[in-house]
C-alpha positions as a Python dict, from the first residue, in 0.01 Angstrom:
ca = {
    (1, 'X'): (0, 0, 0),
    (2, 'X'): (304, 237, 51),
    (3, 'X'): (398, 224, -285),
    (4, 'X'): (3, 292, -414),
    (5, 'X'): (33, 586, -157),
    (6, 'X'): (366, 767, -343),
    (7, 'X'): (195, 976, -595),
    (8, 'X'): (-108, 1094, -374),
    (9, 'X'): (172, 1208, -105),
    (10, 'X'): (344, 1418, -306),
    (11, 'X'): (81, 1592, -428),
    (12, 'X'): (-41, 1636, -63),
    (13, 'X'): (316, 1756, 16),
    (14, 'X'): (367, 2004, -289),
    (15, 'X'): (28, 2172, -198),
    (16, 'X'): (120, 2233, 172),
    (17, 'X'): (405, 2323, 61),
    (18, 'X'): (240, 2606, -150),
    (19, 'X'): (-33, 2699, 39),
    (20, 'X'): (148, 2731, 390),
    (21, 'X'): (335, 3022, 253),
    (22, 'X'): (281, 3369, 362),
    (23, 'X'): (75, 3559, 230),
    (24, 'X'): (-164, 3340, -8),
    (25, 'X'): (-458, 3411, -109),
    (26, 'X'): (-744, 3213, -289),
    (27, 'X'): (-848, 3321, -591),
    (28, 'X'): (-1109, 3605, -567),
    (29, 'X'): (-826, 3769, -376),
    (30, 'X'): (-969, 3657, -7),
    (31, 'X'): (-720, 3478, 277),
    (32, 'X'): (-762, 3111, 220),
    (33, 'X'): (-1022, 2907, 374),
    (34, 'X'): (-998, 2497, 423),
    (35, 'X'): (-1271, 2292, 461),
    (36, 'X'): (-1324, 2252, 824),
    (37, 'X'): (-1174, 1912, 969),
    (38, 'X'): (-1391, 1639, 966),
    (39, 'X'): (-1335, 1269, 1122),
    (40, 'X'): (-1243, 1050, 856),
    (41, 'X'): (-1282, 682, 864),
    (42, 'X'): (-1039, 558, 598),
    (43, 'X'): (-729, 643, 460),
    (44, 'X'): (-755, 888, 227),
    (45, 'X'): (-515, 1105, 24),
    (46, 'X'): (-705, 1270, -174),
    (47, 'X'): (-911, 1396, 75),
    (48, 'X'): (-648, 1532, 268),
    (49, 'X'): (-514, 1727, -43),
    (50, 'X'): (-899, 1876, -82),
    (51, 'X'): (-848, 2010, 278),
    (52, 'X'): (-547, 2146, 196),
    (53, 'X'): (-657, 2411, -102),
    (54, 'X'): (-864, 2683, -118),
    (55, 'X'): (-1215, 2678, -70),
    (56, 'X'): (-1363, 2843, -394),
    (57, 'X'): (-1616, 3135, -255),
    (58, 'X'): (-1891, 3103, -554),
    (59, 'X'): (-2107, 2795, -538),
    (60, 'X'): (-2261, 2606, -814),
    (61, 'X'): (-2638, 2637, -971),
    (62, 'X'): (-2662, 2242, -947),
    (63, 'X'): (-2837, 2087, -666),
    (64, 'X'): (-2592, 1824, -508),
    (65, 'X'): (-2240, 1975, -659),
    (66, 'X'): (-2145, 2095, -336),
    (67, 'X'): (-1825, 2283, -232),
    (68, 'X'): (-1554, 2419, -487),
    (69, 'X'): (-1194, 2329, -394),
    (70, 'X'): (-930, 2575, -612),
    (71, 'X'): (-718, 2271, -762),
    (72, 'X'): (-570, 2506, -1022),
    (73, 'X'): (-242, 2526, -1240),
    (74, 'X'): (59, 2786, -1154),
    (75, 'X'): (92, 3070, -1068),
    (76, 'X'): (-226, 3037, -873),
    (77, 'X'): (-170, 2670, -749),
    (78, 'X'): (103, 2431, -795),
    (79, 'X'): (-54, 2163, -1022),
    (80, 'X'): (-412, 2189, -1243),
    (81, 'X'): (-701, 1958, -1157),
    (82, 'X'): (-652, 1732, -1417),
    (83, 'X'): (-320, 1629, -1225),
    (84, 'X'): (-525, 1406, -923),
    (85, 'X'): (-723, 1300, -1184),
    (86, 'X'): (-468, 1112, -1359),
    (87, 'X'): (-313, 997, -1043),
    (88, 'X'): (-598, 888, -801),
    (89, 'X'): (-967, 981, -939),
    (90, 'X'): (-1229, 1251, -1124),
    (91, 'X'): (-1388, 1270, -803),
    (92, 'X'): (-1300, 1341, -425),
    (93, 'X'): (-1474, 1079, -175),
    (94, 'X'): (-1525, 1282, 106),
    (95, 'X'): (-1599, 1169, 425),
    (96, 'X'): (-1939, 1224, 483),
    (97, 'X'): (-1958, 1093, 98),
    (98, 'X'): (-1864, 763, 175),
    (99, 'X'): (-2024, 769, 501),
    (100, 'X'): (-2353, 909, 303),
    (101, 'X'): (-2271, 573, 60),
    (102, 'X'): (-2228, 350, 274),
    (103, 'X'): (-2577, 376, 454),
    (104, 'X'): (-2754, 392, 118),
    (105, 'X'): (-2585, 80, 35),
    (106, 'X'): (-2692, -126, 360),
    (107, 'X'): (-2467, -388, 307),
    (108, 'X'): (-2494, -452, -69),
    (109, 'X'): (-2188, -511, -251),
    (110, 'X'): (-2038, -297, -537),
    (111, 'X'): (-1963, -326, -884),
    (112, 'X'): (-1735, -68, -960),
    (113, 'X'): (-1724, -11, -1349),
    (114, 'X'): (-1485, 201, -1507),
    (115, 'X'): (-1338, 181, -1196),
    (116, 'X'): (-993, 335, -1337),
    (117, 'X'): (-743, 295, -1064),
    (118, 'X'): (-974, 162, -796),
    (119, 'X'): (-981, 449, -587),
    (120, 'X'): (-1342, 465, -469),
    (121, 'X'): (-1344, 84, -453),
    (122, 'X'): (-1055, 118, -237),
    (123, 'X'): (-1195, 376, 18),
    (124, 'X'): (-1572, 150, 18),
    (125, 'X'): (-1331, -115, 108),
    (126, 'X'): (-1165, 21, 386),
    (127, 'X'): (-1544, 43, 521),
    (128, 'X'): (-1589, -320, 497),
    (129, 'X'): (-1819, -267, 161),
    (130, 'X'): (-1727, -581, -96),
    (131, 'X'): (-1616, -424, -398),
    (132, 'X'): (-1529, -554, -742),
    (133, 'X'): (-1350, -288, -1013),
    (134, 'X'): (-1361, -374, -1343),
    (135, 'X'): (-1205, -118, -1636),
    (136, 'X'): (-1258, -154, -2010),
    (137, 'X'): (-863, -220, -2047),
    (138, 'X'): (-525, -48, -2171),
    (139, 'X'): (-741, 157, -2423),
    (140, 'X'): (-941, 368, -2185),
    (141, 'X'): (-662, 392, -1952),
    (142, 'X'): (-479, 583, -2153),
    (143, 'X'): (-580, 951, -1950),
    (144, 'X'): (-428, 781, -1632),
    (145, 'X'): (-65, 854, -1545),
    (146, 'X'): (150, 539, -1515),
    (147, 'X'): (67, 428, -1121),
    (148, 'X'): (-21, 159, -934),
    (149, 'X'): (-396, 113, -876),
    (150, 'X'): (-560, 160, -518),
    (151, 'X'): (-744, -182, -575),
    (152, 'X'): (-743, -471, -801),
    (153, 'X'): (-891, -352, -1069),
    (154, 'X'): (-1001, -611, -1362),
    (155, 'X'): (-1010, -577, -1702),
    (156, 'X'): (-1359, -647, -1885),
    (157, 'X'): (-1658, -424, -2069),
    (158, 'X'): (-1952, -281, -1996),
    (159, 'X'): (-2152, -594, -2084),
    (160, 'X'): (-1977, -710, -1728),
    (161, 'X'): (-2281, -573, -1540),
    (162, 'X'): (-2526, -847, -1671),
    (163, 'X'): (-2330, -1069, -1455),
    (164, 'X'): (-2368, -919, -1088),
    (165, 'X'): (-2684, -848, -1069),
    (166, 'X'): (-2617, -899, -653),
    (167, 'X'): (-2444, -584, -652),
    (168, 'X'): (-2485, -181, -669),
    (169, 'X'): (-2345, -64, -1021),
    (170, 'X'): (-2101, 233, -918),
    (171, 'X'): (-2046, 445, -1202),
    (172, 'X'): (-1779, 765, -1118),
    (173, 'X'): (-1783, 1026, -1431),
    (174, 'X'): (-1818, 752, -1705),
    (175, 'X'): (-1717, 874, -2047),
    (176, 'X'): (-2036, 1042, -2273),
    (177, 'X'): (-1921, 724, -2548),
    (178, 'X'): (-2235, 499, -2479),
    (179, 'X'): (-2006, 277, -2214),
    (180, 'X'): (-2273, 366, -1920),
    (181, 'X'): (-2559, 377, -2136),
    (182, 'X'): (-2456, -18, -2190),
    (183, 'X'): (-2385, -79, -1834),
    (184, 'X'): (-2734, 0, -1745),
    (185, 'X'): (-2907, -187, -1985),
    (186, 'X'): (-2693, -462, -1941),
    (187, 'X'): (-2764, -445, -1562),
    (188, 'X'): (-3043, -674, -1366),
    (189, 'X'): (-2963, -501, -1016),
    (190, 'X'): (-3169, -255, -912),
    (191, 'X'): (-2936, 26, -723),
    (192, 'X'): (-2701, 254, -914),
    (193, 'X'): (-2465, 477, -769),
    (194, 'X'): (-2355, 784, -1007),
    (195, 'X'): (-2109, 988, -968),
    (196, 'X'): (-2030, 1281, -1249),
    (197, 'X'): (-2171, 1574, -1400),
    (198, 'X'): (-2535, 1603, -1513),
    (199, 'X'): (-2483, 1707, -1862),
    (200, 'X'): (-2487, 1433, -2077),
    (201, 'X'): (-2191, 1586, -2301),
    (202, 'X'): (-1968, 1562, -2062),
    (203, 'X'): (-2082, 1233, -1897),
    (204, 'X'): (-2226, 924, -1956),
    (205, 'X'): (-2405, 1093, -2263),
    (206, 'X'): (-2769, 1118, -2354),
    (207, 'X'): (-2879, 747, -2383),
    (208, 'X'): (-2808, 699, -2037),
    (209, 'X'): (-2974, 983, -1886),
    (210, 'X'): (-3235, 905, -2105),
    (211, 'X'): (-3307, 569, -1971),
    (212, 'X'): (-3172, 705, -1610),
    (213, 'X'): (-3555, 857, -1582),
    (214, 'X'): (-3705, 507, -1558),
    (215, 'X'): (-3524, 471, -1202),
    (216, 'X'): (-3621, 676, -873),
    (217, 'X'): (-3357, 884, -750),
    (218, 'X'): (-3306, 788, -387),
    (219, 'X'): (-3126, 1113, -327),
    (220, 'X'): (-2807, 1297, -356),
    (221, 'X'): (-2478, 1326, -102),
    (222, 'X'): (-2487, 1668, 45),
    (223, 'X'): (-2131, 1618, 142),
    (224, 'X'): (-1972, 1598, -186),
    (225, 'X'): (-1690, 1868, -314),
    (226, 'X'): (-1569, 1920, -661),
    (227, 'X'): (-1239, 2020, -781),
    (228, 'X'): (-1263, 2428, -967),
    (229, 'X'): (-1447, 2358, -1279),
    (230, 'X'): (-1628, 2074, -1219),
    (231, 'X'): (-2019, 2023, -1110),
    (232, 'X'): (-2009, 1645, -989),
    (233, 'X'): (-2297, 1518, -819),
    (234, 'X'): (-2292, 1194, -585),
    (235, 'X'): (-2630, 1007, -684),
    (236, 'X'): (-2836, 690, -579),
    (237, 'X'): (-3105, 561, -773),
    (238, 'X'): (-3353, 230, -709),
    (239, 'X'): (-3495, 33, -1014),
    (240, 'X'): (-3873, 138, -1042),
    (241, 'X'): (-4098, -122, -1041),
    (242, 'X'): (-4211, -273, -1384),
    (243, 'X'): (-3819, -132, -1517),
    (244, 'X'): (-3740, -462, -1550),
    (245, 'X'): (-3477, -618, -1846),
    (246, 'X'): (-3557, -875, -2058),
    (247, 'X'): (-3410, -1192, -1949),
    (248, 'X'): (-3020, -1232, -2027),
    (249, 'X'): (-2932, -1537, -2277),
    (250, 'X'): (-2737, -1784, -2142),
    (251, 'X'): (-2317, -1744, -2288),
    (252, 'X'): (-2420, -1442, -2470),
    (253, 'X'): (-2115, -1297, -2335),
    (254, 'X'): (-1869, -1599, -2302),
    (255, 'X'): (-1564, -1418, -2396),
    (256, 'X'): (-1607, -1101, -2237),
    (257, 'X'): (-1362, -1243, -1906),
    (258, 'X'): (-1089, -1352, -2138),
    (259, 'X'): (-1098, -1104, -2447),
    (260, 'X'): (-1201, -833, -2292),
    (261, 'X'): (-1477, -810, -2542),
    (262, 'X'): (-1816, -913, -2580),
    (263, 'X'): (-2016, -1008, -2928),
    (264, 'X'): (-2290, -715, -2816),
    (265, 'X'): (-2066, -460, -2789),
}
């Protein structure tokens, strides 16, 4: 776990490093403001680097985004948002995020897809939530810096999700290239957990959010923070009743767990 650790504690240490220095400011100009401390019940980086940086003063016009953290480039910070991204995950857990999770799942286990490198399957984990990552492969990978993953983190498509239908479907900001839009129709669950932006241009794109409004939306974390730029909600939904798929056919995706691939794709 050290080694997994490396990149997210340098970050951590080059934006103390930064921000403890006299005089700093946030950027509308004010003295910086942290988020206040908050009891955290895993191990986790990223959060700690969130509670580091500026709060951002202007909040967001979307219900659920939650608090602005000023993850910016020089001169104003020492790295740009897309930096964590590549290095631990699009979104920040926070605390009361996973606590928030946790509760909503009851117990269930997760099916992390697109998990990336793990990171949110790690910190469920740490709460004693079963998690399984899967990621579509070397392909979509190819955003993420070279590091270790934070969990074990399989390789397999979207078409995965007809097989664990046991299990919450986590999906954290999943491309707007139709790979959520299968997840869900593949699924035979009935919780999803989303986490991403709202616009469907940006994430998950419009098939999914299309067939999204045949769930219930169980509610929203009020907990969750975004890095500057970003308007990330923390979702659950429950399969409405009579939402039901049509009955998977036996094999149809044989060689999905050794190709990687799957005939419906």
């Amino acid at each position: 776990m050290a080694t997994r650790l490396t990149g997210a504690a340098h970050l951590l240490a080059r934006a103390r490093d930064h921000w403890n220095r006299p005089g700093m400011t946030s950027l509308s100009g004010a003295p910086v403001r942290t988020l206040p401390g908050t009891h955290q019940s895993t191990v986790n980086p990223y959060w700690d680097l969130a509670s580091t940086v500026p709060v951002h003063e202007r909040s967001l016009p979307v219900e659920g985004s939650g608090v602005l953290v000023e993850v910016l480039p020089p001169p104003h910070g020492p790295f740009g948002w897309w930096v964590p991204q590549k290095q631990i995950a699009w979104a920040v857990p926070s605390p009361g995020d996973l606590a928030w999770l946790a509760e909503r799942l009851g117990g269930r286990p997760v099916l992390d897809l697109g998990a990336g490198l793990g990171y949110w399957s790690w910190q469920l984990h740490q709460l004693g939530v079963d998690t399984l990552a899967y990621d579509l492969g070397t392909g979509s990978r190819a955003w993420l810096d070279d590091v270790e993953p934070y969990a074990t983190v399989h390789s397999g498509p979207a078409e995965v999700a007809a097989d664990h239908p046991d299990r919450a479907l986590l999906l954290c900001w999943p491309p707007a290239n139709g790979m959520a839009d299968t997840a869900l129709r593949h699924y035979r669950g009935d919780t999803v957990i989303y986490i991403g932006e709202l616009n469907p241009d940006v994430c998950a794109g419009h098939a999914f959010f299309t067939a999204l409004e045949r769930w219930d939306l169980l509610g929203h974390s009020p907990f969750h923070v975004n890095l500057y730029g970003f308007r990330g909600v923390l979702r659950a939904y429950r399969r409405r009743e009579g939402n039901r798929p049509p009955r998977r056919t036996e094999g149809a995706c044989q060689n999905s767990a050794t190709s990687g691939t799957c005939d419906r794709w």
